[in-house]
Amino acid sequence: MQTQSDKLVVLVTKGIESELSSVAFTIANGGITAGLKVSVFLTSTGIDLVRKGGQRMTHVPPLDPLASLIENFQQRGGTIWACPPCVTSRGYTQEDLLDGIVIVGASAMHAEIKEGAATLSF
């Protein structure tokens, strides 16, 4: 039996080197506009998107600058999770990340999926 949910989880594995990071946050913001509760789970080089200053390195016209996309997402209630081993492997700590980033394992994402969240991966 399929459950319906107003939740969306966006898994982002691409970082500042890829235009897909901007696409992911554009779509995540669109989910909030559509009335969804949206969470983004960052892994691999996606962690660099929330390293203080990292997001200012990416702008993919005609999309908004990545820093603006992330700020807008957080201001509108979006949740950003960062994979603990991915944070640690880069030598980052909570203090290196933007305010509001939650370092948490995939179990947070899995809990949303078990409650029926739709998923997208970038």
Short mmCIF file of the N, C-alpha and C atoms (twelve columns), coordinates in Angstrom:
data_MODEL
# 
_entry.id   MODEL 
# 
loop_
_atom_site.group_PDB 
_atom_site.id 
_atom_site.type_symbol 
_atom_site.label_atom_id 
_atom_site.label_alt_id 
_atom_site.label_comp_id 
_atom_site.label_asym_id 
_atom_site.label_seq_id 
_atom_site.Cartn_x 
_atom_site.Cartn_y 
_atom_site.Cartn_z 
_atom_site.pdbx_PDB_model_num 
ATOM 1   N N  . MET A 1   0.841  -1.179 0.000   1 
ATOM 2   C CA . MET A 1   0.000  0.000  0.000   1 
ATOM 3   C C  . MET A 1   0.886  1.242  0.000   1 
ATOM 4   N N  . GLN A 2   0.634  2.125  -0.901  1 
ATOM 5   C CA . GLN A 2   1.423  3.354  -0.994  1 
ATOM 6   C C  . GLN A 2   0.797  4.447  -0.130  1 
ATOM 7   N N  . THR A 3   1.669  5.139  0.600   1 
ATOM 8   C CA . THR A 3   1.190  6.251  1.418   1 
ATOM 9   C C  . THR A 3   1.438  7.550  0.679   1 
ATOM 10  N N  . GLN A 4   0.597  8.531  0.948   1 
ATOM 11  C CA . GLN A 4   0.773  9.847  0.358   1 
ATOM 12  C C  . GLN A 4   1.384  10.755 1.396   1 
ATOM 13  N N  . SER A 5   2.198  11.659 0.954   1 
ATOM 14  C CA . SER A 5   2.891  12.541 1.870   1 
ATOM 15  C C  . SER A 5   3.051  13.910 1.239   1 
ATOM 16  N N  . ASP A 6   3.237  14.899 2.094   1 
ATOM 17  C CA . ASP A 6   3.526  16.242 1.604   1 
ATOM 18  C C  . ASP A 6   5.002  16.551 1.835   1 
ATOM 19  N N  . LYS A 7   5.822  15.485 1.843   1 
ATOM 20  C CA . LYS A 7   7.252  15.633 2.106   1 
ATOM 21  C C  . LYS A 7   8.077  15.270 0.882   1 
ATOM 22  N N  . LEU A 8   9.224  15.954 0.774   1 
ATOM 23  C CA . LEU A 8   10.179 15.679 -0.284  1 
ATOM 24  C C  . LEU A 8   11.568 15.662 0.335   1 
ATOM 25  N N  . VAL A 9   12.343 14.643 0.001   1 
ATOM 26  C CA . VAL A 9   13.744 14.571 0.395   1 
ATOM 27  C C  . VAL A 9   14.580 14.644 -0.877  1 
ATOM 28  N N  . VAL A 10  15.537 15.577 -0.882  1 
ATOM 29  C CA . VAL A 10  16.433 15.753 -2.018  1 
ATOM 30  C C  . VAL A 10  17.833 15.331 -1.574  1 
ATOM 31  N N  . LEU A 11  18.365 14.300 -2.210  1 
ATOM 32  C CA . LEU A 11  19.709 13.810 -1.924  1 
ATOM 33  C C  . LEU A 11  20.675 14.478 -2.899  1 
ATOM 34  N N  . VAL A 12  21.681 15.169 -2.361  1 
ATOM 35  C CA . VAL A 12  22.625 15.902 -3.208  1 
ATOM 36  C C  . VAL A 12  24.028 15.358 -2.971  1 
ATOM 37  N N  . THR A 13  24.625 14.817 -4.033  1 
ATOM 38  C CA . THR A 13  25.979 14.281 -3.963  1 
ATOM 39  C C  . THR A 13  26.975 15.149 -4.725  1 
ATOM 40  N N  . LYS A 14  26.489 16.174 -5.393  1 
ATOM 41  C CA . LYS A 14  27.339 17.061 -6.200  1 
ATOM 42  C C  . LYS A 14  27.592 18.354 -5.447  1 
ATOM 43  N N  . GLY A 15  28.780 18.875 -5.574  1 
ATOM 44  C CA . GLY A 15  29.154 20.081 -4.842  1 
ATOM 45  C C  . GLY A 15  29.257 21.305 -5.722  1 
ATOM 46  N N  . ILE A 16  30.145 22.197 -5.316  1 
ATOM 47  C CA . ILE A 16  30.299 23.484 -5.990  1 
ATOM 48  C C  . ILE A 16  30.840 23.327 -7.411  1 
ATOM 49  N N  . GLU A 17  31.349 22.144 -7.746  1 
ATOM 50  C CA . GLU A 17  31.902 21.902 -9.079  1 
ATOM 51  C C  . GLU A 17  30.820 21.585 -10.109 1 
ATOM 52  N N  . SER A 18  29.594 21.403 -9.675  1 
ATOM 53  C CA . SER A 18  28.552 20.921 -10.577 1 
ATOM 54  C C  . SER A 18  27.333 21.835 -10.592 1 
ATOM 55  N N  . GLU A 19  26.822 22.064 -11.797 1 
ATOM 56  C CA . GLU A 19  25.588 22.846 -11.907 1 
ATOM 57  C C  . GLU A 19  24.399 22.117 -11.284 1 
ATOM 58  N N  . LEU A 20  24.514 20.804 -11.091 1 
ATOM 59  C CA . LEU A 20  23.418 20.048 -10.499 1 
ATOM 60  C C  . LEU A 20  23.110 20.494 -9.072  1 
ATOM 61  N N  . SER A 21  24.097 21.055 -8.369  1 
ATOM 62  C CA . SER A 21  23.832 21.551 -7.019  1 
ATOM 63  C C  . SER A 21  22.855 22.718 -7.058  1 
ATOM 64  N N  . SER A 22  23.003 23.588 -8.036  1 
ATOM 65  C CA . SER A 22  22.062 24.707 -8.183  1 
ATOM 66  C C  . SER A 22  20.691 24.211 -8.619  1 
ATOM 67  N N  . VAL A 23  20.668 23.233 -9.504  1 
ATOM 68  C CA . VAL A 23  19.401 22.648 -9.943  1 
ATOM 69  C C  . VAL A 23  18.688 22.020 -8.752  1 
ATOM 70  N N  . ALA A 24  19.431 21.291 -7.910  1 
ATOM 71  C CA . ALA A 24  18.831 20.629 -6.751  1 
ATOM 72  C C  . ALA A 24  18.165 21.634 -5.818  1 
ATOM 73  N N  . PHE A 25  18.852 22.743 -5.525  1 
ATOM 74  C CA . PHE A 25  18.268 23.722 -4.614  1 
ATOM 75  C C  . PHE A 25  17.157 24.531 -5.270  1 
ATOM 76  N N  . THR A 26  17.205 24.692 -6.579  1 
ATOM 77  C CA . THR A 26  16.094 25.341 -7.285  1 
ATOM 78  C C  . THR A 26  14.844 24.473 -7.164  1 
ATOM 79  N N  . ILE A 27  14.993 23.182 -7.363  1 
ATOM 80  C CA . ILE A 27  13.869 22.261 -7.258  1 
ATOM 81  C C  . ILE A 27  13.396 22.136 -5.813  1 
ATOM 82  N N  . ALA A 28  14.316 22.136 -4.864  1 
ATOM 83  C CA . ALA A 28  13.939 22.083 -3.447  1 
ATOM 84  C C  . ALA A 28  13.117 23.304 -3.061  1 
ATOM 85  N N  . ASN A 29  13.532 24.475 -3.526  1 
ATOM 86  C CA . ASN A 29  12.752 25.695 -3.271  1 
ATOM 87  C C  . ASN A 29  11.387 25.618 -3.932  1 
ATOM 88  N N  . GLY A 30  11.332 25.044 -5.126  1 
ATOM 89  C CA . GLY A 30  10.056 24.856 -5.802  1 
ATOM 90  C C  . GLY A 30  9.128  23.944 -5.025  1 
ATOM 91  N N  . GLY A 31  9.705  22.948 -4.362  1 
ATOM 92  C CA . GLY A 31  8.901  22.058 -3.528  1 
ATOM 93  C C  . GLY A 31  8.256  22.809 -2.376  1 
ATOM 94  N N  . ILE A 32  9.015  23.712 -1.765  1 
ATOM 95  C CA . ILE A 32  8.448  24.523 -0.684  1 
ATOM 96  C C  . ILE A 32  7.327  25.397 -1.234  1 
ATOM 97  N N  . THR A 33  7.550  25.989 -2.396  1 
ATOM 98  C CA . THR A 33  6.515  26.817 -3.027  1 
ATOM 99  C C  . THR A 33  5.248  26.005 -3.289  1 
ATOM 100 N N  . ALA A 34  5.423  24.723 -3.616  1 
ATOM 101 C CA . ALA A 34  4.287  23.841 -3.885  1 
ATOM 102 C C  . ALA A 34  3.621  23.335 -2.608  1 
ATOM 103 N N  . GLY A 35  4.151  23.743 -1.457  1 
ATOM 104 C CA . GLY A 35  3.533  23.340 -0.198  1 
ATOM 105 C C  . GLY A 35  4.114  22.098 0.449   1 
ATOM 106 N N  . LEU A 36  5.234  21.636 -0.061  1 
ATOM 107 C CA . LEU A 36  5.865  20.456 0.517   1 
ATOM 108 C C  . LEU A 36  6.802  20.828 1.663   1 
ATOM 109 N N  . LYS A 37  6.978  19.887 2.580   1 
ATOM 110 C CA . LYS A 37  8.014  20.007 3.606   1 
ATOM 111 C C  . LYS A 37  9.256  19.367 2.995   1 
ATOM 112 N N  . VAL A 38  10.286 20.184 2.751   1 
ATOM 113 C CA . VAL A 38  11.440 19.715 1.990   1 
ATOM 114 C C  . VAL A 38  12.679 19.635 2.871   1 
ATOM 115 N N  . SER A 39  13.376 18.510 2.748   1 
ATOM 116 C CA . SER A 39  14.656 18.302 3.409   1 
ATOM 117 C C  . SER A 39  15.692 17.966 2.349   1 
ATOM 118 N N  . VAL A 40  16.906 18.474 2.542   1 
ATOM 119 C CA . VAL A 40  18.018 18.170 1.643   1 
ATOM 120 C C  . VAL A 40  19.058 17.416 2.454   1 
ATOM 121 N N  . PHE A 41  19.496 16.262 1.928   1 
ATOM 122 C CA . PHE A 41  20.549 15.481 2.573   1 
ATOM 123 C C  . PHE A 41  21.786 15.570 1.690   1 
ATOM 124 N N  . LEU A 42  22.877 16.113 2.250   1 
ATOM 125 C CA . LEU A 42  24.117 16.314 1.512   1 
ATOM 126 C C  . LEU A 42  25.121 15.217 1.831   1 
ATOM 127 N N  . THR A 43  25.682 14.635 0.776   1 
ATOM 128 C CA . THR A 43  26.743 13.643 0.932   1 
ATOM 129 C C  . THR A 43  27.868 13.987 -0.028  1 
ATOM 130 N N  . SER A 44  28.982 13.296 0.118   1 
ATOM 131 C CA . SER A 44  30.114 13.432 -0.787  1 
ATOM 132 C C  . SER A 44  30.497 14.910 -0.933  1 
ATOM 133 N N  . THR A 45  30.770 15.363 -2.154  1 
ATOM 134 C CA . THR A 45  31.186 16.760 -2.338  1 
ATOM 135 C C  . THR A 45  30.038 17.741 -2.118  1 
ATOM 136 N N  . GLY A 46  28.824 17.232 -1.967  1 
ATOM 137 C CA . GLY A 46  27.691 18.098 -1.645  1 
ATOM 138 C C  . GLY A 46  27.900 18.840 -0.333  1 
ATOM 139 N N  . ILE A 47  28.731 18.300 0.545   1 
ATOM 140 C CA . ILE A 47  29.027 18.943 1.829   1 
ATOM 141 C C  . ILE A 47  29.629 20.330 1.617   1 
ATOM 142 N N  . ASP A 48  30.412 20.482 0.558   1 
ATOM 143 C CA . ASP A 48  31.068 21.775 0.318   1 
ATOM 144 C C  . ASP A 48  30.065 22.893 0.044   1 
ATOM 145 N N  . LEU A 49  28.840 22.542 -0.302  1 
ATOM 146 C CA . LEU A 49  27.818 23.557 -0.561  1 
ATOM 147 C C  . LEU A 49  27.474 24.348 0.693   1 
ATOM 148 N N  . VAL A 50  27.647 23.729 1.854   1 
ATOM 149 C CA . VAL A 50  27.276 24.410 3.097   1 
ATOM 150 C C  . VAL A 50  28.490 24.768 3.957   1 
ATOM 151 N N  . ARG A 51  29.686 24.572 3.410   1 
ATOM 152 C CA . ARG A 51  30.877 25.083 4.081   1 
ATOM 153 C C  . ARG A 51  30.838 26.595 3.949   1 
ATOM 154 N N  . LYS A 52  31.069 27.303 5.025   1 
ATOM 155 C CA . LYS A 52  30.994 28.762 4.982   1 
ATOM 156 C C  . LYS A 52  31.842 29.288 3.824   1 
ATOM 157 N N  . GLY A 53  31.205 30.014 2.928   1 
ATOM 158 C CA . GLY A 53  31.871 30.583 1.757   1 
ATOM 159 C C  . GLY A 53  31.859 29.699 0.526   1 
ATOM 160 N N  . GLY A 54  31.699 28.392 0.707   1 
ATOM 161 C CA . GLY A 54  31.741 27.474 -0.430  1 
ATOM 162 C C  . GLY A 54  30.656 27.737 -1.457  1 
ATOM 163 N N  . GLN A 55  29.451 28.021 -0.967  1 
ATOM 164 C CA . GLN A 55  28.310 28.213 -1.866  1 
ATOM 165 C C  . GLN A 55  28.427 29.493 -2.687  1 
ATOM 166 N N  . ARG A 56  29.286 30.405 -2.297  1 
ATOM 167 C CA . ARG A 56  29.460 31.645 -3.071  1 
ATOM 168 C C  . ARG A 56  30.286 31.415 -4.339  1 
ATOM 169 N N  . MET A 57  30.812 30.199 -4.496  1 
ATOM 170 C CA . MET A 57  31.664 29.899 -5.636  1 
ATOM 171 C C  . MET A 57  30.882 29.397 -6.844  1 
ATOM 172 N N  . THR A 58  29.578 29.235 -6.702  1 
ATOM 173 C CA . THR A 58  28.794 28.643 -7.783  1 
ATOM 174 C C  . THR A 58  27.618 29.537 -8.157  1 
ATOM 175 N N  . HIS A 59  27.533 29.831 -9.447  1 
ATOM 176 C CA . HIS A 59  26.379 30.530 -10.002 1 
ATOM 177 C C  . HIS A 59  26.186 30.012 -11.417 1 
ATOM 178 N N  . VAL A 60  25.025 29.450 -11.657 1 
ATOM 179 C CA . VAL A 60  24.704 28.877 -12.956 1 
ATOM 180 C C  . VAL A 60  23.568 29.688 -13.565 1 
ATOM 181 N N  . PRO A 61  23.895 30.755 -14.330 1 
ATOM 182 C CA . PRO A 61  22.831 31.530 -14.967 1 
ATOM 183 C C  . PRO A 61  22.016 30.625 -15.886 1 
ATOM 184 N N  . PRO A 62  20.726 30.789 -15.968 1 
ATOM 185 C CA . PRO A 62  19.927 31.888 -15.440 1 
ATOM 186 C C  . PRO A 62  19.401 31.638 -14.027 1 
ATOM 187 N N  . LEU A 63  19.855 30.555 -13.370 1 
ATOM 188 C CA . LEU A 63  19.412 30.290 -12.003 1 
ATOM 189 C C  . LEU A 63  19.984 31.346 -11.069 1 
ATOM 190 N N  . ASP A 64  19.343 31.499 -9.919  1 
ATOM 191 C CA . ASP A 64  19.874 32.399 -8.901  1 
ATOM 192 C C  . ASP A 64  21.214 31.860 -8.411  1 
ATOM 193 N N  . PRO A 65  22.064 32.726 -7.867  1 
ATOM 194 C CA . PRO A 65  23.323 32.241 -7.288  1 
ATOM 195 C C  . PRO A 65  23.048 31.199 -6.215  1 
ATOM 196 N N  . LEU A 66  23.910 30.208 -6.126  1 
ATOM 197 C CA . LEU A 66  23.713 29.114 -5.180  1 
ATOM 198 C C  . LEU A 66  23.568 29.623 -3.748  1 
ATOM 199 N N  . ALA A 67  24.362 30.603 -3.362  1 
ATOM 200 C CA . ALA A 67  24.255 31.145 -1.997  1 
ATOM 201 C C  . ALA A 67  22.840 31.651 -1.724  1 
ATOM 202 N N  . SER A 68  22.242 32.317 -2.707  1 
ATOM 203 C CA . SER A 68  20.872 32.826 -2.553  1 
ATOM 204 C C  . SER A 68  19.863 31.687 -2.489  1 
ATOM 205 N N  . LEU A 69  20.070 30.669 -3.304  1 
ATOM 206 C CA . LEU A 69  19.164 29.519 -3.306  1 
ATOM 207 C C  . LEU A 69  19.158 28.823 -1.937  1 
ATOM 208 N N  . ILE A 70  20.343 28.634 -1.367  1 
ATOM 209 C CA . ILE A 70  20.442 27.965 -0.065  1 
ATOM 210 C C  . ILE A 70  19.853 28.845 1.029   1 
ATOM 211 N N  . GLU A 71  20.177 30.122 1.011   1 
ATOM 212 C CA . GLU A 71  19.634 31.044 2.018   1 
ATOM 213 C C  . GLU A 71  18.112 31.090 1.949   1 
ATOM 214 N N  . ASN A 72  17.582 31.184 0.745   1 
ATOM 215 C CA . ASN A 72  16.137 31.224 0.553   1 
ATOM 216 C C  . ASN A 72  15.493 29.936 1.061   1 
ATOM 217 N N  . PHE A 73  16.113 28.818 0.746   1 
ATOM 218 C CA . PHE A 73  15.605 27.510 1.189   1 
ATOM 219 C C  . PHE A 73  15.508 27.449 2.708   1 
ATOM 220 N N  . GLN A 74  16.556 27.870 3.387   1 
ATOM 221 C CA . GLN A 74  16.554 27.826 4.851   1 
ATOM 222 C C  . GLN A 74  15.549 28.821 5.439   1 
ATOM 223 N N  . GLN A 75  15.480 30.009 4.879   1 
ATOM 224 C CA . GLN A 75  14.555 31.022 5.396   1 
ATOM 225 C C  . GLN A 75  13.105 30.592 5.261   1 
ATOM 226 N N  . ARG A 76  12.825 29.768 4.260   1 
ATOM 227 C CA . ARG A 76  11.461 29.324 4.008   1 
ATOM 228 C C  . ARG A 76  11.122 28.028 4.734   1 
ATOM 229 N N  . GLY A 77  12.015 27.574 5.615   1 
ATOM 230 C CA . GLY A 77  11.717 26.407 6.434   1 
ATOM 231 C C  . GLY A 77  12.318 25.103 5.970   1 
ATOM 232 N N  . GLY A 78  13.120 25.134 4.922   1 
ATOM 233 C CA . GLY A 78  13.770 23.908 4.467   1 
ATOM 234 C C  . GLY A 78  14.831 23.446 5.449   1 
ATOM 235 N N  . THR A 79  15.004 22.135 5.533   1 
ATOM 236 C CA . THR A 79  15.989 21.533 6.425   1 
ATOM 237 C C  . THR A 79  17.151 21.006 5.601   1 
ATOM 238 N N  . ILE A 80  18.374 21.273 6.073   1 
ATOM 239 C CA . ILE A 80  19.565 20.745 5.397   1 
ATOM 240 C C  . ILE A 80  20.318 19.853 6.372   1 
ATOM 241 N N  . TRP A 81  20.483 18.592 5.956   1 
ATOM 242 C CA . TRP A 81  21.237 17.615 6.725   1 
ATOM 243 C C  . TRP A 81  22.577 17.370 6.039   1 
ATOM 244 N N  . ALA A 82  23.625 17.177 6.839   1 
ATOM 245 C CA . ALA A 82  24.953 16.883 6.320   1 
ATOM 246 C C  . ALA A 82  25.428 15.540 6.880   1 
ATOM 247 N N  . CYS A 83  25.876 14.687 5.996   1 
ATOM 248 C CA . CYS A 83  26.364 13.350 6.340   1 
ATOM 249 C C  . CYS A 83  27.593 13.450 7.252   1 
ATOM 250 N N  . PRO A 84  27.528 12.854 8.454   1 
ATOM 251 C CA . PRO A 84  28.652 12.960 9.385   1 
ATOM 252 C C  . PRO A 84  30.008 12.484 8.842   1 
ATOM 253 N N  . PRO A 85  30.106 11.283 8.234   1 
ATOM 254 C CA . PRO A 85  31.417 10.866 7.725   1 
ATOM 255 C C  . PRO A 85  31.931 11.781 6.610   1 
ATOM 256 N N  . CYS A 86  31.011 12.323 5.820   1 
ATOM 257 C CA . CYS A 86  31.408 13.214 4.724   1 
ATOM 258 C C  . CYS A 86  31.942 14.540 5.268   1 
ATOM 259 N N  . VAL A 87  31.348 15.020 6.346   1 
ATOM 260 C CA . VAL A 87  31.829 16.240 7.010   1 
ATOM 261 C C  . VAL A 87  33.216 15.983 7.586   1 
ATOM 262 N N  . THR A 88  33.341 14.885 8.327   1 
ATOM 263 C CA . THR A 88  34.590 14.548 8.996   1 
ATOM 264 C C  . THR A 88  35.727 14.305 8.008   1 
ATOM 265 N N  . SER A 89  35.432 13.605 6.914   1 
ATOM 266 C CA . SER A 89  36.486 13.269 5.950   1 
ATOM 267 C C  . SER A 89  37.083 14.512 5.285   1 
ATOM 268 N N  . ARG A 90  36.351 15.615 5.327   1 
ATOM 269 C CA . ARG A 90  36.851 16.872 4.764   1 
ATOM 270 C C  . ARG A 90  37.507 17.746 5.830   1 
ATOM 271 N N  . GLY A 91  37.538 17.257 7.047   1 
ATOM 272 C CA . GLY A 91  38.162 18.007 8.124   1 
ATOM 273 C C  . GLY A 91  37.300 19.142 8.652   1 
ATOM 274 N N  . TYR A 92  36.008 19.109 8.347   1 
ATOM 275 C CA . TYR A 92  35.097 20.159 8.794   1 
ATOM 276 C C  . TYR A 92  34.492 19.798 10.152  1 
ATOM 277 N N  . THR A 93  34.078 20.840 10.868  1 
ATOM 278 C CA . THR A 93  33.299 20.677 12.089  1 
ATOM 279 C C  . THR A 93  32.037 21.515 11.920  1 
ATOM 280 N N  . GLN A 94  31.155 21.442 12.891  1 
ATOM 281 C CA . GLN A 94  29.915 22.225 12.834  1 
ATOM 282 C C  . GLN A 94  30.210 23.713 12.606  1 
ATOM 283 N N  . GLU A 95  31.284 24.208 13.207  1 
ATOM 284 C CA . GLU A 95  31.635 25.629 13.095  1 
ATOM 285 C C  . GLU A 95  32.025 26.032 11.678  1 
ATOM 286 N N  . ASP A 96  32.430 25.067 10.850  1 
ATOM 287 C CA . ASP A 96  32.809 25.356 9.468   1 
ATOM 288 C C  . ASP A 96  31.599 25.473 8.549   1 
ATOM 289 N N  . LEU A 97  30.435 25.067 9.033   1 
ATOM 290 C CA . LEU A 97  29.236 25.001 8.195   1 
ATOM 291 C C  . LEU A 97  28.327 26.197 8.452   1 
ATOM 292 N N  . LEU A 98  27.471 26.466 7.498   1 
ATOM 293 C CA . LEU A 98  26.484 27.525 7.651   1 
ATOM 294 C C  . LEU A 98  25.618 27.273 8.879   1 
ATOM 295 N N  . ASP A 99  25.090 28.335 9.438   1 
ATOM 296 C CA . ASP A 99  24.170 28.197 10.559  1 
ATOM 297 C C  . ASP A 99  22.953 27.388 10.119  1 
ATOM 298 N N  . GLY A 100 22.462 26.562 11.016  1 
ATOM 299 C CA . GLY A 100 21.243 25.804 10.745  1 
ATOM 300 C C  . GLY A 100 21.464 24.453 10.101  1 
ATOM 301 N N  . ILE A 101 22.696 24.128 9.705   1 
ATOM 302 C CA . ILE A 101 22.962 22.830 9.095   1 
ATOM 303 C C  . ILE A 101 22.995 21.774 10.200  1 
ATOM 304 N N  . VAL A 102 22.305 20.658 9.973   1 
ATOM 305 C CA . VAL A 102 22.237 19.586 10.962  1 
ATOM 306 C C  . VAL A 102 23.119 18.433 10.481  1 
ATOM 307 N N  . ILE A 103 24.151 18.122 11.261  1 
ATOM 308 C CA . ILE A 103 24.985 16.969 10.943  1 
ATOM 309 C C  . ILE A 103 24.279 15.747 11.519  1 
ATOM 310 N N  . VAL A 104 23.809 14.889 10.622  1 
ATOM 311 C CA . VAL A 104 23.016 13.734 11.045  1 
ATOM 312 C C  . VAL A 104 23.143 12.635 9.993   1 
ATOM 313 N N  . GLY A 105 23.052 11.414 10.453  1 
ATOM 314 C CA . GLY A 105 23.152 10.276 9.548   1 
ATOM 315 C C  . GLY A 105 21.932 10.101 8.666   1 
ATOM 316 N N  . ALA A 106 22.039 9.158  7.775   1 
ATOM 317 C CA . ALA A 106 20.977 8.895  6.807   1 
ATOM 318 C C  . ALA A 106 19.668 8.465  7.457   1 
ATOM 319 N N  . SER A 107 19.701 8.110  8.728   1 
ATOM 320 C CA . SER A 107 18.468 7.688  9.399   1 
ATOM 321 C C  . SER A 107 17.417 8.792  9.384   1 
ATOM 322 N N  . ALA A 108 17.836 10.059 9.416   1 
ATOM 323 C CA . ALA A 108 16.871 11.165 9.344   1 
ATOM 324 C C  . ALA A 108 16.141 11.139 8.001   1 
ATOM 325 N N  . MET A 109 16.890 10.909 6.937   1 
ATOM 326 C CA . MET A 109 16.300 10.817 5.606   1 
ATOM 327 C C  . MET A 109 15.402 9.585  5.506   1 
ATOM 328 N N  . HIS A 110 15.868 8.473  6.039   1 
ATOM 329 C CA . HIS A 110 15.082 7.241  5.978   1 
ATOM 330 C C  . HIS A 110 13.756 7.378  6.719   1 
ATOM 331 N N  . ALA A 111 13.761 8.106  7.834   1 
ATOM 332 C CA . ALA A 111 12.523 8.308  8.587   1 
ATOM 333 C C  . ALA A 111 11.496 9.052  7.730   1 
ATOM 334 N N  . GLU A 112 11.939 10.049 6.988   1 
ATOM 335 C CA . GLU A 112 11.025 10.787 6.108   1 
ATOM 336 C C  . GLU A 112 10.502 9.888  4.995   1 
ATOM 337 N N  . ILE A 113 11.372 9.067  4.438   1 
ATOM 338 C CA . ILE A 113 10.970 8.153  3.363   1 
ATOM 339 C C  . ILE A 113 9.948  7.145  3.887   1 
ATOM 340 N N  . LYS A 114 10.169 6.629  5.099   1 
ATOM 341 C CA . LYS A 114 9.218  5.677  5.682   1 
ATOM 342 C C  . LYS A 114 7.845  6.316  5.887   1 
ATOM 343 N N  . GLU A 115 7.812  7.634  6.065   1 
ATOM 344 C CA . GLU A 115 6.548  8.343  6.228   1 
ATOM 345 C C  . GLU A 115 5.956  8.753  4.879   1 
ATOM 346 N N  . GLY A 116 6.554  8.292  3.790   1 
ATOM 347 C CA . GLY A 116 5.979  8.522  2.479   1 
ATOM 348 C C  . GLY A 116 6.597  9.624  1.667   1 
ATOM 349 N N  . ALA A 117 7.704  10.208 2.119   1 
ATOM 350 C CA . ALA A 117 8.329  11.301 1.371   1 
ATOM 351 C C  . ALA A 117 8.743  10.838 -0.026  1 
ATOM 352 N N  . ALA A 118 8.525  11.713 -0.984  1 
ATOM 353 C CA . ALA A 118 9.066  11.497 -2.326  1 
ATOM 354 C C  . ALA A 118 10.561 11.797 -2.262  1 
ATOM 355 N N  . THR A 119 11.332 11.231 -3.173  1 
ATOM 356 C CA . THR A 119 12.783 11.455 -3.179  1 
ATOM 357 C C  . THR A 119 13.263 11.860 -4.564  1 
ATOM 358 N N  . LEU A 120 14.276 12.718 -4.558  1 
ATOM 359 C CA . LEU A 120 14.985 13.095 -5.777  1 
ATOM 360 C C  . LEU A 120 16.469 13.050 -5.463  1 
ATOM 361 N N  . SER A 121 17.283 12.680 -6.441  1 
ATOM 362 C CA . SER A 121 18.733 12.605 -6.231  1 
ATOM 363 C C  . SER A 121 19.455 13.413 -7.299  1 
ATOM 364 N N  . PHE A 122 20.466 14.123 -6.849  1 
ATOM 365 C CA . PHE A 122 21.311 14.905 -7.759  1 
ATOM 366 C C  . PHE A 122 22.769 14.638 -7.454  1 
# 
